[in-house]
Amino acid sequence: MSARRVSRRQPQRGAVPAVDPRIRGEVGAIALLAFALLSIVALIADQGPVLQWWHAFLVSGLGWGAFVVPFLLAALAAELWFGLMRRSAIIPIAGGALVFVALLAIAQHYQRGEPATGQGAGGVVGATIAKIATGAFGDVGGPIALVAVVLVGIVVASNRTLGDLVRPAWERRTALRPGVSLPGGTAGRFGRGVDEPDVEEMGEPALPLRINMPVQRPKGPAQAPKPQLRLLPPPVTDEAASAPGGAFTPSIAGLPDKNVAVEGVLHAKADRNWTLPPLDILGVGDAGHAGTSSEIRRSAEVIEQTLAHFNIAAKVVEVTPGPVVTRYELKIAPGVLLSRVESLNDNLALALAARTLRIEAPIPGKSVVGIEVPNLAVGLVSLRDVVETAIFRASPSKLTVALGRDVAGAPIVLDLGAMP
């Protein structure tokens, strides 16, 4: 009985194998790209009955919008080719289509024509939408309603408010105003206006964010210059003086003529007290400049807004400024793939105006994602900074070596005696 069941489950011979989804996507991308090129030829030249029919269809249906169709087809082909089409892109595409149709209706309203014969700026689609708008709101209210539809489509397509879209241009205009100077690398980076008060001064509630700011230690007095060693010429012996031409062959007194095995024991004085030199002879390092607490909070907001633009819910829960980079720890919403966050490396760097950044997903030992952003000024870690730490002083080994500090600024030491 079991043998018969097994035999029935075996696949039938001659069954058509399933096509790889990547192959299907690439075939569709090639077809759309060819269709886009043929649409360009149809719009600018008279070539063949098929392209002539396609030209008449586009112009009569969309009017001036017919020239946008090839670019839309090419963009869709690129999306399929590189595998960028996601379900989350449906809403932005719908917003763009809303803007496109509303613009066709506005163009058709202000340039009357006969859409049935292919005349008119908006074609049949624009004429139909314009007729509905003017019939409902009149000749004056119709364009106002269509402009409102355009603004709604822009907000939906960009997933940002109109204030967010206008703010960068307004701040750039304010920055170029005569007599106004912006602190380099801070105002433009964190989206801060010139006359905008500080968050703490406005009395707004601070973000539930923990910032581990490094403790700035005052530098010690200037070190006295070290004495320079003066090299003395080697003594001249009588043999060198009597040799012709002043030639001299060095010799070591008491050196045997051949190799001799010598047995002995090295003895060290156990009662000698060694005194370590004071740490004051070492220089003090310089901590890196990651910005003020207000600027760090604004950077955290920029990271959260950038991820939200790509439909990734995240919250910055902790910030640790280090000597070279500042690490922002993010709590990602459940169900979000970490690969999606890692793929936004360049987008986050652009939003933060950083040359580059590193995403650590996840941080070892924590259920958070780390984003390491370079500091405005790189700090210098000195030997004294590590030797004076509690972890170095608490080491019981006499062979403890100071290596430096990690990304978070914690000291790194090791025991040479415990190493293999």
GROMACS .gro file of C-alpha atoms in nm:
model
  420
    1MET     CA    1   0.000   0.000   0.000
    2SER     CA    2   0.278   0.241   0.094
    3ALA     CA    3   0.471   0.160  -0.223
    4ARG     CA    4   0.171   0.256  -0.436
    5ARG     CA    5   0.134   0.587  -0.255
    6VAL     CA    6   0.498   0.669  -0.309
    7SER     CA    7   0.475   0.590  -0.677
    8ARG     CA    8   0.173   0.815  -0.722
    9ARG     CA    9   0.358   1.113  -0.572
   10GLN     CA   10   0.640   1.089  -0.823
   11PRO     CA   11   0.640   1.374  -1.079
   12GLN     CA   12   0.509   1.294  -1.422
   13ARG     CA   13   0.749   1.269  -1.708
   14GLY     CA   14   0.736   1.542  -1.964
   15ALA     CA   15   0.605   1.809  -1.723
   16VAL     CA   16   0.691   2.166  -1.818
   17PRO     CA   17   0.955   2.302  -1.573
   18ALA     CA   18   0.876   2.624  -1.389
   19VAL     CA   19   1.045   2.938  -1.520
   20ASP     CA   20   1.274   3.122  -1.283
   21PRO     CA   21   1.107   3.447  -1.164
   22ARG     CA   22   1.428   3.635  -1.244
   23ILE     CA   23   1.409   3.513  -1.604
   24ARG     CA   24   1.047   3.625  -1.631
   25GLY     CA   25   1.136   3.966  -1.491
   26GLU     CA   26   1.426   4.011  -1.732
   27VAL     CA   27   1.216   3.907  -2.031
   28GLY     CA   28   0.949   4.159  -1.929
   29ALA     CA   29   1.214   4.428  -1.885
   30ILE     CA   30   1.354   4.366  -2.234
   31ALA     CA   31   1.004   4.380  -2.383
   32LEU     CA   32   0.922   4.707  -2.205
   33LEU     CA   33   1.253   4.863  -2.308
   34ALA     CA   34   1.191   4.769  -2.671
   35PHE     CA   35   0.837   4.905  -2.643
   36ALA     CA   36   0.974   5.234  -2.508
   37LEU     CA   37   1.219   5.269  -2.797
   38LEU     CA   38   0.946   5.188  -3.050
   39SER     CA   39   0.723   5.451  -2.887
   40ILE     CA   40   0.994   5.713  -2.936
   41VAL     CA   41   1.026   5.616  -3.303
   42ALA     CA   42   0.648   5.630  -3.344
   43LEU     CA   43   0.627   5.980  -3.199
   44ILE     CA   44   0.909   6.136  -3.401
   45ALA     CA   45   0.890   5.945  -3.733
   46ASP     CA   46   0.639   5.788  -3.969
   47GLN     CA   47   0.749   5.423  -3.981
   48GLY     CA   48   0.516   5.133  -4.061
   49PRO     CA   49   0.142   5.087  -4.006
   50VAL     CA   50   0.179   4.952  -3.651
   51LEU     CA   51   0.382   5.250  -3.533
   52GLN     CA   52   0.147   5.487  -3.717
   53TRP     CA   53  -0.150   5.340  -3.529
   54TRP     CA   54   0.042   5.360  -3.200
   55HIS     CA   55   0.127   5.725  -3.269
   56ALA     CA   56  -0.236   5.813  -3.335
   57PHE     CA   57  -0.347   5.624  -3.024
   58LEU     CA   58  -0.100   5.799  -2.794
   59VAL     CA   59  -0.153   6.150  -2.928
   60SER     CA   60  -0.531   6.127  -2.939
   61GLY     CA   61  -0.554   5.962  -2.600
   62LEU     CA   62  -0.293   6.157  -2.400
   63GLY     CA   63  -0.211   6.467  -2.606
   64TRP     CA   64   0.117   6.614  -2.486
   65GLY     CA   65   0.136   6.337  -2.231
   66ALA     CA   66   0.219   6.093  -2.510
   67PHE     CA   67   0.582   6.203  -2.494
   68VAL     CA   68   0.600   6.093  -2.130
   69VAL     CA   69   0.497   5.734  -2.209
   70PRO     CA   70   0.839   5.617  -2.343
   71PHE     CA   71   1.015   5.739  -2.031
   72LEU     CA   72   0.760   5.570  -1.806
   73LEU     CA   73   0.807   5.244  -1.995
   74ALA     CA   74   1.186   5.273  -1.970
   75ALA     CA   75   1.164   5.341  -1.595
   76LEU     CA   76   0.939   5.040  -1.547
   77ALA     CA   77   1.185   4.826  -1.746
   78ALA     CA   78   1.471   4.941  -1.523
   79GLU     CA   79   1.268   4.854  -1.213
   80LEU     CA   80   1.202   4.502  -1.342
   81TRP     CA   81   1.560   4.455  -1.461
   82PHE     CA   82   1.724   4.540  -1.133
   83GLY     CA   83   1.459   4.378  -0.917
   84LEU     CA   84   1.355   4.698  -0.742
   85MET     CA   85   0.978   4.654  -0.781
   86ARG     CA   86   0.822   4.609  -0.440
   87ARG     CA   87   0.470   4.611  -0.315
   88SER     CA   88   0.548   4.927  -0.123
   89ALA     CA   89   0.607   5.110  -0.454
   90ILE     CA   90   0.241   5.078  -0.558
   91ILE     CA   91   0.130   5.384  -0.360
   92PRO     CA   92   0.402   5.618  -0.503
   93ILE     CA   93   0.317   5.496  -0.854
   94ALA     CA   94  -0.051   5.568  -0.791
   95GLY     CA   95   0.037   5.917  -0.671
   96GLY     CA   96   0.245   5.980  -0.982
   97ALA     CA   97  -0.039   5.862  -1.205
   98LEU     CA   98  -0.275   6.099  -1.023
   99VAL     CA   99  -0.042   6.393  -1.091
  100PHE     CA  100  -0.005   6.291  -1.456
  101VAL     CA  101  -0.380   6.268  -1.523
  102ALA     CA  102  -0.453   6.595  -1.341
  103LEU     CA  103  -0.187   6.780  -1.542
  104LEU     CA  104  -0.338   6.647  -1.865
  105ALA     CA  105  -0.678   6.780  -1.757
  106ILE     CA  106  -0.533   7.122  -1.670
  107ALA     CA  107  -0.352   7.143  -2.004
  108GLN     CA  108  -0.669   7.044  -2.190
  109HIS     CA  109  -0.876   7.299  -1.998
  110TYR     CA  110  -0.656   7.594  -2.097
  111GLN     CA  111  -0.601   7.478  -2.456
  112ARG     CA  112  -0.929   7.380  -2.607
  113GLY     CA  113  -0.926   7.124  -2.882
  114GLU     CA  114  -1.103   6.830  -3.038
  115PRO     CA  115  -0.982   6.521  -2.851
  116ALA     CA  116  -1.166   6.287  -3.086
  117THR     CA  117  -0.942   6.397  -3.374
  118GLY     CA  118  -0.621   6.395  -3.170
  119GLN     CA  119  -0.617   6.771  -3.114
  120GLY     CA  120  -0.577   6.924  -2.771
  121ALA     CA  121  -0.303   6.924  -2.512
  122GLY     CA  122  -0.459   6.661  -2.286
  123GLY     CA  123  -0.606   6.420  -2.537
  124VAL     CA  124  -0.914   6.215  -2.468
  125VAL     CA  125  -0.808   6.140  -2.110
  126GLY     CA  126  -0.741   6.504  -2.026
  127ALA     CA  127  -1.060   6.621  -2.197
  128THR     CA  128  -1.271   6.371  -2.003
  129ILE     CA  129  -1.123   6.467  -1.665
  130ALA     CA  130  -1.143   6.839  -1.748
  131LYS     CA  131  -1.507   6.803  -1.851
  132ILE     CA  132  -1.591   6.632  -1.523
  133ALA     CA  133  -1.406   6.897  -1.319
  134THR     CA  134  -1.560   7.197  -1.499
  135GLY     CA  135  -1.903   7.038  -1.492
  136ALA     CA  136  -1.883   6.994  -1.115
  137PHE     CA  137  -1.699   7.314  -1.014
  138GLY     CA  138  -1.732   7.547  -1.314
  139ASP     CA  139  -1.468   7.707  -1.534
  140VAL     CA  140  -1.300   7.879  -1.239
  141GLY     CA  141  -1.338   7.612  -0.972
  142GLY     CA  142  -1.241   7.325  -1.202
  143PRO     CA  143  -0.871   7.422  -1.235
  144ILE     CA  144  -0.854   7.486  -0.860
  145ALA     CA  145  -0.981   7.135  -0.792
  146LEU     CA  146  -0.733   6.991  -1.042
  147VAL     CA  147  -0.442   7.178  -0.881
  148ALA     CA  148  -0.549   7.034  -0.546
  149VAL     CA  149  -0.543   6.687  -0.703
  150VAL     CA  150  -0.188   6.755  -0.828
  151LEU     CA  151  -0.073   6.853  -0.478
  152VAL     CA  152  -0.234   6.544  -0.328
  153GLY     CA  153  -0.062   6.326  -0.587
  154ILE     CA  154   0.276   6.484  -0.508
  155VAL     CA  155   0.232   6.418  -0.136
  156VAL     CA  156   0.126   6.057  -0.199
  157ALA     CA  157   0.405   5.990  -0.450
  158SER     CA  158   0.681   6.137  -0.234
  159ASN     CA  159   0.541   6.014   0.099
  160ARG     CA  160   0.637   6.352   0.245
  161THR     CA  161   0.444   6.660   0.344
  162LEU     CA  162   0.455   6.979   0.143
  163GLY     CA  163   0.645   7.143   0.428
  164ASP     CA  164   0.917   6.878   0.408
  165LEU     CA  165   0.943   6.931   0.032
  166VAL     CA  166   0.963   7.311   0.052
  167ARG     CA  167   1.185   7.339   0.362
  168PRO     CA  168   1.522   7.254   0.193
  169ALA     CA  169   1.471   7.521  -0.076
  170TRP     CA  170   1.366   7.776   0.185
  171GLU     CA  171   1.666   7.703   0.405
  172ARG     CA  172   1.900   7.725   0.106
  173ARG     CA  173   1.748   8.062   0.016
  174THR     CA  174   1.791   8.179   0.376
  175ALA     CA  175   2.152   8.060   0.383
  176LEU     CA  176   2.232   8.264   0.070
  177ARG     CA  177   2.086   8.581   0.220
  178PRO     CA  178   2.351   8.857   0.260
  179GLY     CA  179   2.485   8.898   0.611
  180VAL     CA  180   2.383   8.550   0.725
  181SER     CA  181   2.644   8.287   0.799
  182LEU     CA  182   2.583   7.925   0.884
  183PRO     CA  183   2.811   7.704   1.094
  184GLY     CA  184   2.997   7.480   0.855
  185GLY     CA  185   2.860   7.130   0.824
  186THR     CA  186   2.583   7.165   1.085
  187ALA     CA  187   2.286   7.370   0.970
  188GLY     CA  188   2.250   7.221   0.625
  189ARG     CA  189   2.318   6.873   0.750
  190PHE     CA  190   2.061   6.862   1.025
  191GLY     CA  191   1.797   7.067   0.843
  192ARG     CA  192   1.824   7.356   1.089
  193GLY     CA  193   1.722   7.707   0.994
  194VAL     CA  194   1.925   8.016   1.077
  195ASP     CA  195   1.676   8.176   1.315
  196GLU     CA  196   1.536   7.850   1.446
  197PRO     CA  197   1.572   7.830   1.826
  198ASP     CA  198   1.730   7.537   1.994
  199VAL     CA  199   1.507   7.245   2.089
  200GLU     CA  200   1.595   7.278   2.454
  201GLU     CA  201   1.523   7.654   2.452
  202MET     CA  202   1.177   7.598   2.302
  203GLY     CA  203   1.083   7.377   2.593
  204GLU     CA  204   0.990   7.083   2.369
  205PRO     CA  205   1.013   6.740   2.527
  206ALA     CA  206   1.344   6.577   2.453
  207LEU     CA  207   1.360   6.252   2.261
  208PRO     CA  208   1.367   5.935   2.470
  209LEU     CA  209   1.725   5.898   2.364
  210ARG     CA  210   2.034   5.823   2.570
  211ILE     CA  211   2.348   6.000   2.454
  212ASN     CA  212   2.675   5.881   2.605
  213MET     CA  213   2.875   6.200   2.565
  214PRO     CA  214   3.249   6.159   2.637
  215VAL     CA  215   3.390   6.345   2.936
  216GLN     CA  216   3.622   6.622   2.824
  217ARG     CA  217   3.938   6.628   3.038
  218PRO     CA  218   4.147   6.944   3.052
  219LYS     CA  219   4.489   6.904   2.908
  220GLY     CA  220   4.789   6.923   3.139
  221PRO     CA  221   5.060   7.186   3.127
  222ALA     CA  222   5.295   7.201   2.837
  223GLN     CA  223   5.568   6.942   2.854
  224ALA     CA  224   5.923   7.061   2.897
  225PRO     CA  225   6.144   6.996   2.594
  226LYS     CA  226   6.338   6.675   2.616
  227PRO     CA  227   6.718   6.706   2.630
  228GLN     CA  228   6.895   6.631   2.306
  229LEU     CA  229   7.183   6.385   2.296
  230ARG     CA  230   7.514   6.508   2.157
  231LEU     CA  231   7.713   6.251   1.965
  232LEU     CA  232   8.085   6.238   2.053
  233PRO     CA  233   8.348   6.132   1.799
  234PRO     CA  234   8.515   5.795   1.865
  235PRO     CA  235   8.851   5.813   2.048
  236VAL     CA  236   9.163   5.790   1.836
  237THR     CA  237   9.414   5.530   1.959
  238ASP     CA  238   9.787   5.527   1.910
  239GLU     CA  239   9.759   5.246   1.656
  240ALA     CA  240   9.520   5.450   1.444
  241ALA     CA  241   9.747   5.752   1.468
  242SER     CA  242  10.054   5.555   1.365
  243ALA     CA  243   9.881   5.369   1.082
  244PRO     CA  244   9.957   5.504   0.734
  245GLY     CA  245   9.679   5.720   0.596
  246GLY     CA  246   9.497   5.719   0.926
  247ALA     CA  247   9.337   5.376   0.860
  248PHE     CA  248   9.193   5.209   1.164
  249THR     CA  249   9.076   4.856   1.218
  250PRO     CA  250   8.858   4.816   1.529
  251SER     CA  251   8.937   4.532   1.764
  252ILE     CA  252   8.777   4.402   2.081
  253ALA     CA  253   9.008   4.326   2.370
  254GLY     CA  254   8.983   3.978   2.519
  255LEU     CA  255   8.783   3.831   2.229
  256PRO     CA  256   8.874   3.464   2.172
  257ASP     CA  257   9.001   3.358   1.834
  258LYS     CA  258   8.741   3.084   1.796
  259ASN     CA  259   8.396   2.999   1.925
  260VAL     CA  260   8.406   2.886   2.287
  261ALA     CA  261   8.108   2.738   2.474
  262VAL     CA  262   8.057   2.924   2.800
  263GLU     CA  263   7.826   2.806   3.074
  264GLY     CA  264   7.694   3.056   3.322
  265VAL     CA  265   7.392   3.178   3.511
  266LEU     CA  266   7.247   3.525   3.496
  267HIS     CA  267   7.182   3.675   3.835
  268ALA     CA  268   6.950   3.969   3.903
  269LYS     CA  269   6.935   4.166   4.221
  270ALA     CA  270   6.601   4.080   4.380
  271ASP     CA  271   6.621   4.355   4.637
  272ARG     CA  272   6.627   4.633   4.379
  273ASN     CA  273   6.309   4.846   4.371
  274TRP     CA  274   6.196   4.955   4.026
  275THR     CA  275   5.997   5.277   4.008
  276LEU     CA  276   5.769   5.329   3.709
  277PRO     CA  277   5.786   5.670   3.544
  278PRO     CA  278   5.489   5.900   3.613
  279LEU     CA  279   5.204   5.926   3.361
  280ASP     CA  280   5.256   6.300   3.340
  281ILE     CA  281   5.528   6.246   3.084
  282LEU     CA  282   5.265   6.112   2.840
  283GLY     CA  283   5.049   6.340   2.633
  284VAL     CA  284   4.671   6.364   2.663
  285GLY     CA  285   4.460   6.263   2.364
  286ASP     CA  286   4.194   6.471   2.196
  287ALA     CA  287   3.833   6.352   2.193
  288GLY     CA  288   3.652   6.355   1.859
  289HIS     CA  289   3.384   6.617   1.793
  290ALA     CA  290   3.050   6.456   1.713
  291GLY     CA  291   2.844   6.772   1.767
  292THR     CA  292   2.629   6.901   2.049
  293SER     CA  293   2.344   6.707   2.206
  294SER     CA  294   2.094   6.904   1.999
  295GLU     CA  295   2.277   6.822   1.676
  296ILE     CA  296   2.298   6.455   1.768
  297ARG     CA  297   1.922   6.448   1.831
  298ARG     CA  298   1.863   6.607   1.494
  299SER     CA  299   2.082   6.343   1.329
  300ALA     CA  300   1.873   6.076   1.501
  301GLU     CA  301   1.558   6.238   1.361
  302VAL     CA  302   1.709   6.243   1.012
  303ILE     CA  303   1.787   5.870   1.035
  304GLU     CA  304   1.433   5.789   1.151
  305GLN     CA  305   1.272   6.003   0.880
  306THR     CA  306   1.491   5.855   0.606
  307LEU     CA  307   1.399   5.501   0.708
  308ALA     CA  308   1.031   5.597   0.736
  309HIS     CA  309   1.047   5.730   0.379
  310PHE     CA  310   1.123   5.372   0.273
  311ASN     CA  311   0.846   5.230   0.496
  312ILE     CA  312   1.083   5.108   0.769
  313ALA     CA  313   0.967   5.185   1.121
  314ALA     CA  314   1.272   5.242   1.344
  315LYS     CA  315   1.357   5.434   1.661
  316VAL     CA  316   1.699   5.556   1.775
  317VAL     CA  317   1.729   5.439   2.136
  318GLU     CA  318   2.093   5.517   2.217
  319VAL     CA  319   2.380   5.722   2.076
  320THR     CA  320   2.745   5.665   2.166
  321PRO     CA  321   2.997   5.922   2.036
  322GLY     CA  322   3.342   5.771   1.988
  323PRO     CA  323   3.680   5.918   1.896
  324VAL     CA  324   3.632   5.858   1.524
  325VAL     CA  325   3.265   5.772   1.465
  326THR     CA  326   2.934   5.814   1.644
  327ARG     CA  327   2.719   5.503   1.671
  328TYR     CA  328   2.341   5.534   1.656
  329GLU     CA  329   2.156   5.228   1.788
  330LEU     CA  330   1.818   5.166   1.624
  331LYS     CA  331   1.530   4.950   1.737
  332ILE     CA  332   1.370   4.808   1.424
  333ALA     CA  333   1.002   4.717   1.410
  334PRO     CA  334   0.925   4.342   1.413
  335GLY     CA  335   0.905   4.181   1.071
  336VAL     CA  336   1.148   4.419   0.898
  337LEU     CA  337   1.430   4.245   0.714
  338LEU     CA  338   1.774   4.366   0.817
  339SER     CA  339   1.884   4.345   0.453
  340ARG     CA  340   1.645   4.631   0.373
  341VAL     CA  341   1.819   4.852   0.628
  342GLU     CA  342   2.163   4.755   0.497
  343SER     CA  343   2.058   4.838   0.140
  344LEU     CA  344   1.990   5.201   0.242
  345ASN     CA  345   2.354   5.274   0.323
  346ASP     CA  346   2.396   5.533   0.049
  347ASN     CA  347   2.057   5.695   0.119
  348LEU     CA  348   2.141   5.743   0.486
  349ALA     CA  349   2.485   5.882   0.400
  350LEU     CA  350   2.324   6.132   0.163
  351ALA     CA  351   2.066   6.238   0.422
  352LEU     CA  352   2.334   6.288   0.688
  353ALA     CA  353   2.578   6.459   0.446
  354ALA     CA  354   2.841   6.202   0.542
  355ARG     CA  355   3.117   6.078   0.313
  356THR     CA  356   3.043   5.722   0.414
  357LEU     CA  357   2.891   5.527   0.699
  358ARG     CA  358   2.879   5.170   0.825
  359ILE     CA  359   2.570   4.970   0.918
  360GLU     CA  360   2.618   4.689   1.169
  361ALA     CA  361   2.309   4.469   1.163
  362PRO     CA  362   2.277   4.361   1.434
  363ILE     CA  363   2.522   4.475   1.702
  364PRO     CA  364   2.668   4.163   1.869
  365GLY     CA  365   2.498   4.098   2.200
  366LYS     CA  366   2.217   4.348   2.135
  367SER     CA  367   1.886   4.336   1.951
  368VAL     CA  368   1.952   4.668   1.779
  369VAL     CA  369   2.108   4.787   1.453
  370GLY     CA  370   2.412   5.014   1.468
  371ILE     CA  371   2.480   5.299   1.226
  372GLU     CA  372   2.831   5.443   1.255
  373VAL     CA  373   2.860   5.800   1.123
  374PRO     CA  374   3.203   5.971   1.096
  375ASN     CA  375   3.256   6.259   1.338
  376LEU     CA  376   3.305   6.616   1.226
  377ALA     CA  377   3.655   6.605   1.380
  378VAL     CA  378   3.850   6.284   1.436
  379GLY     CA  379   3.993   6.242   1.786
  380LEU     CA  380   4.337   6.116   1.886
  381VAL     CA  381   4.358   5.828   2.135
  382SER     CA  382   4.678   5.851   2.339
  383LEU     CA  383   4.848   5.587   2.552
  384ARG     CA  384   4.780   5.787   2.865
  385ASP     CA  385   4.403   5.787   2.800
  386VAL     CA  386   4.395   5.407   2.814
  387VAL     CA  387   4.649   5.356   3.094
  388GLU     CA  388   4.455   5.584   3.328
  389THR     CA  389   4.129   5.389   3.286
  390ALA     CA  390   3.993   5.168   3.562
  391ILE     CA  391   4.001   4.854   3.346
  392PHE     CA  392   4.376   4.892   3.292
  393ARG     CA  393   4.453   4.968   3.656
  394ALA     CA  394   4.239   4.676   3.774
  395SER     CA  395   4.429   4.425   3.561
  396PRO     CA  396   4.626   4.189   3.789
  397SER     CA  397   4.881   4.104   3.521
  398LYS     CA  398   5.215   4.283   3.496
  399LEU     CA  399   5.209   4.233   3.119
  400THR     CA  400   4.893   4.430   3.047
  401VAL     CA  401   4.918   4.626   2.721
  402ALA     CA  402   4.698   4.920   2.618
  403LEU     CA  403   4.579   4.887   2.259
  404GLY     CA  404   4.336   5.177   2.222
  405ARG     CA  405   3.961   5.235   2.223
  406ASP     CA  406   3.678   5.070   2.033
  407VAL     CA  407   3.401   5.235   1.831
  408ALA     CA  408   3.206   5.323   2.145
  409GLY     CA  409   3.514   5.473   2.312
  410ALA     CA  410   3.565   5.187   2.560
  411PRO     CA  411   3.932   5.106   2.637
  412ILE     CA  412   4.084   4.789   2.490
  413VAL     CA  413   4.359   4.614   2.688
  414LEU     CA  414   4.509   4.266   2.671
  415ASP     CA  415   4.735   4.044   2.878
  416LEU     CA  416   5.048   3.930   2.696
  417GLY     CA  417   5.098   3.653   2.951
  418ALA     CA  418   4.763   3.495   2.864
  419MET     CA  419   4.821   3.508   2.488
  420PRO     CA  420   4.933   3.191   2.306
   0.00000   0.00000   0.00000
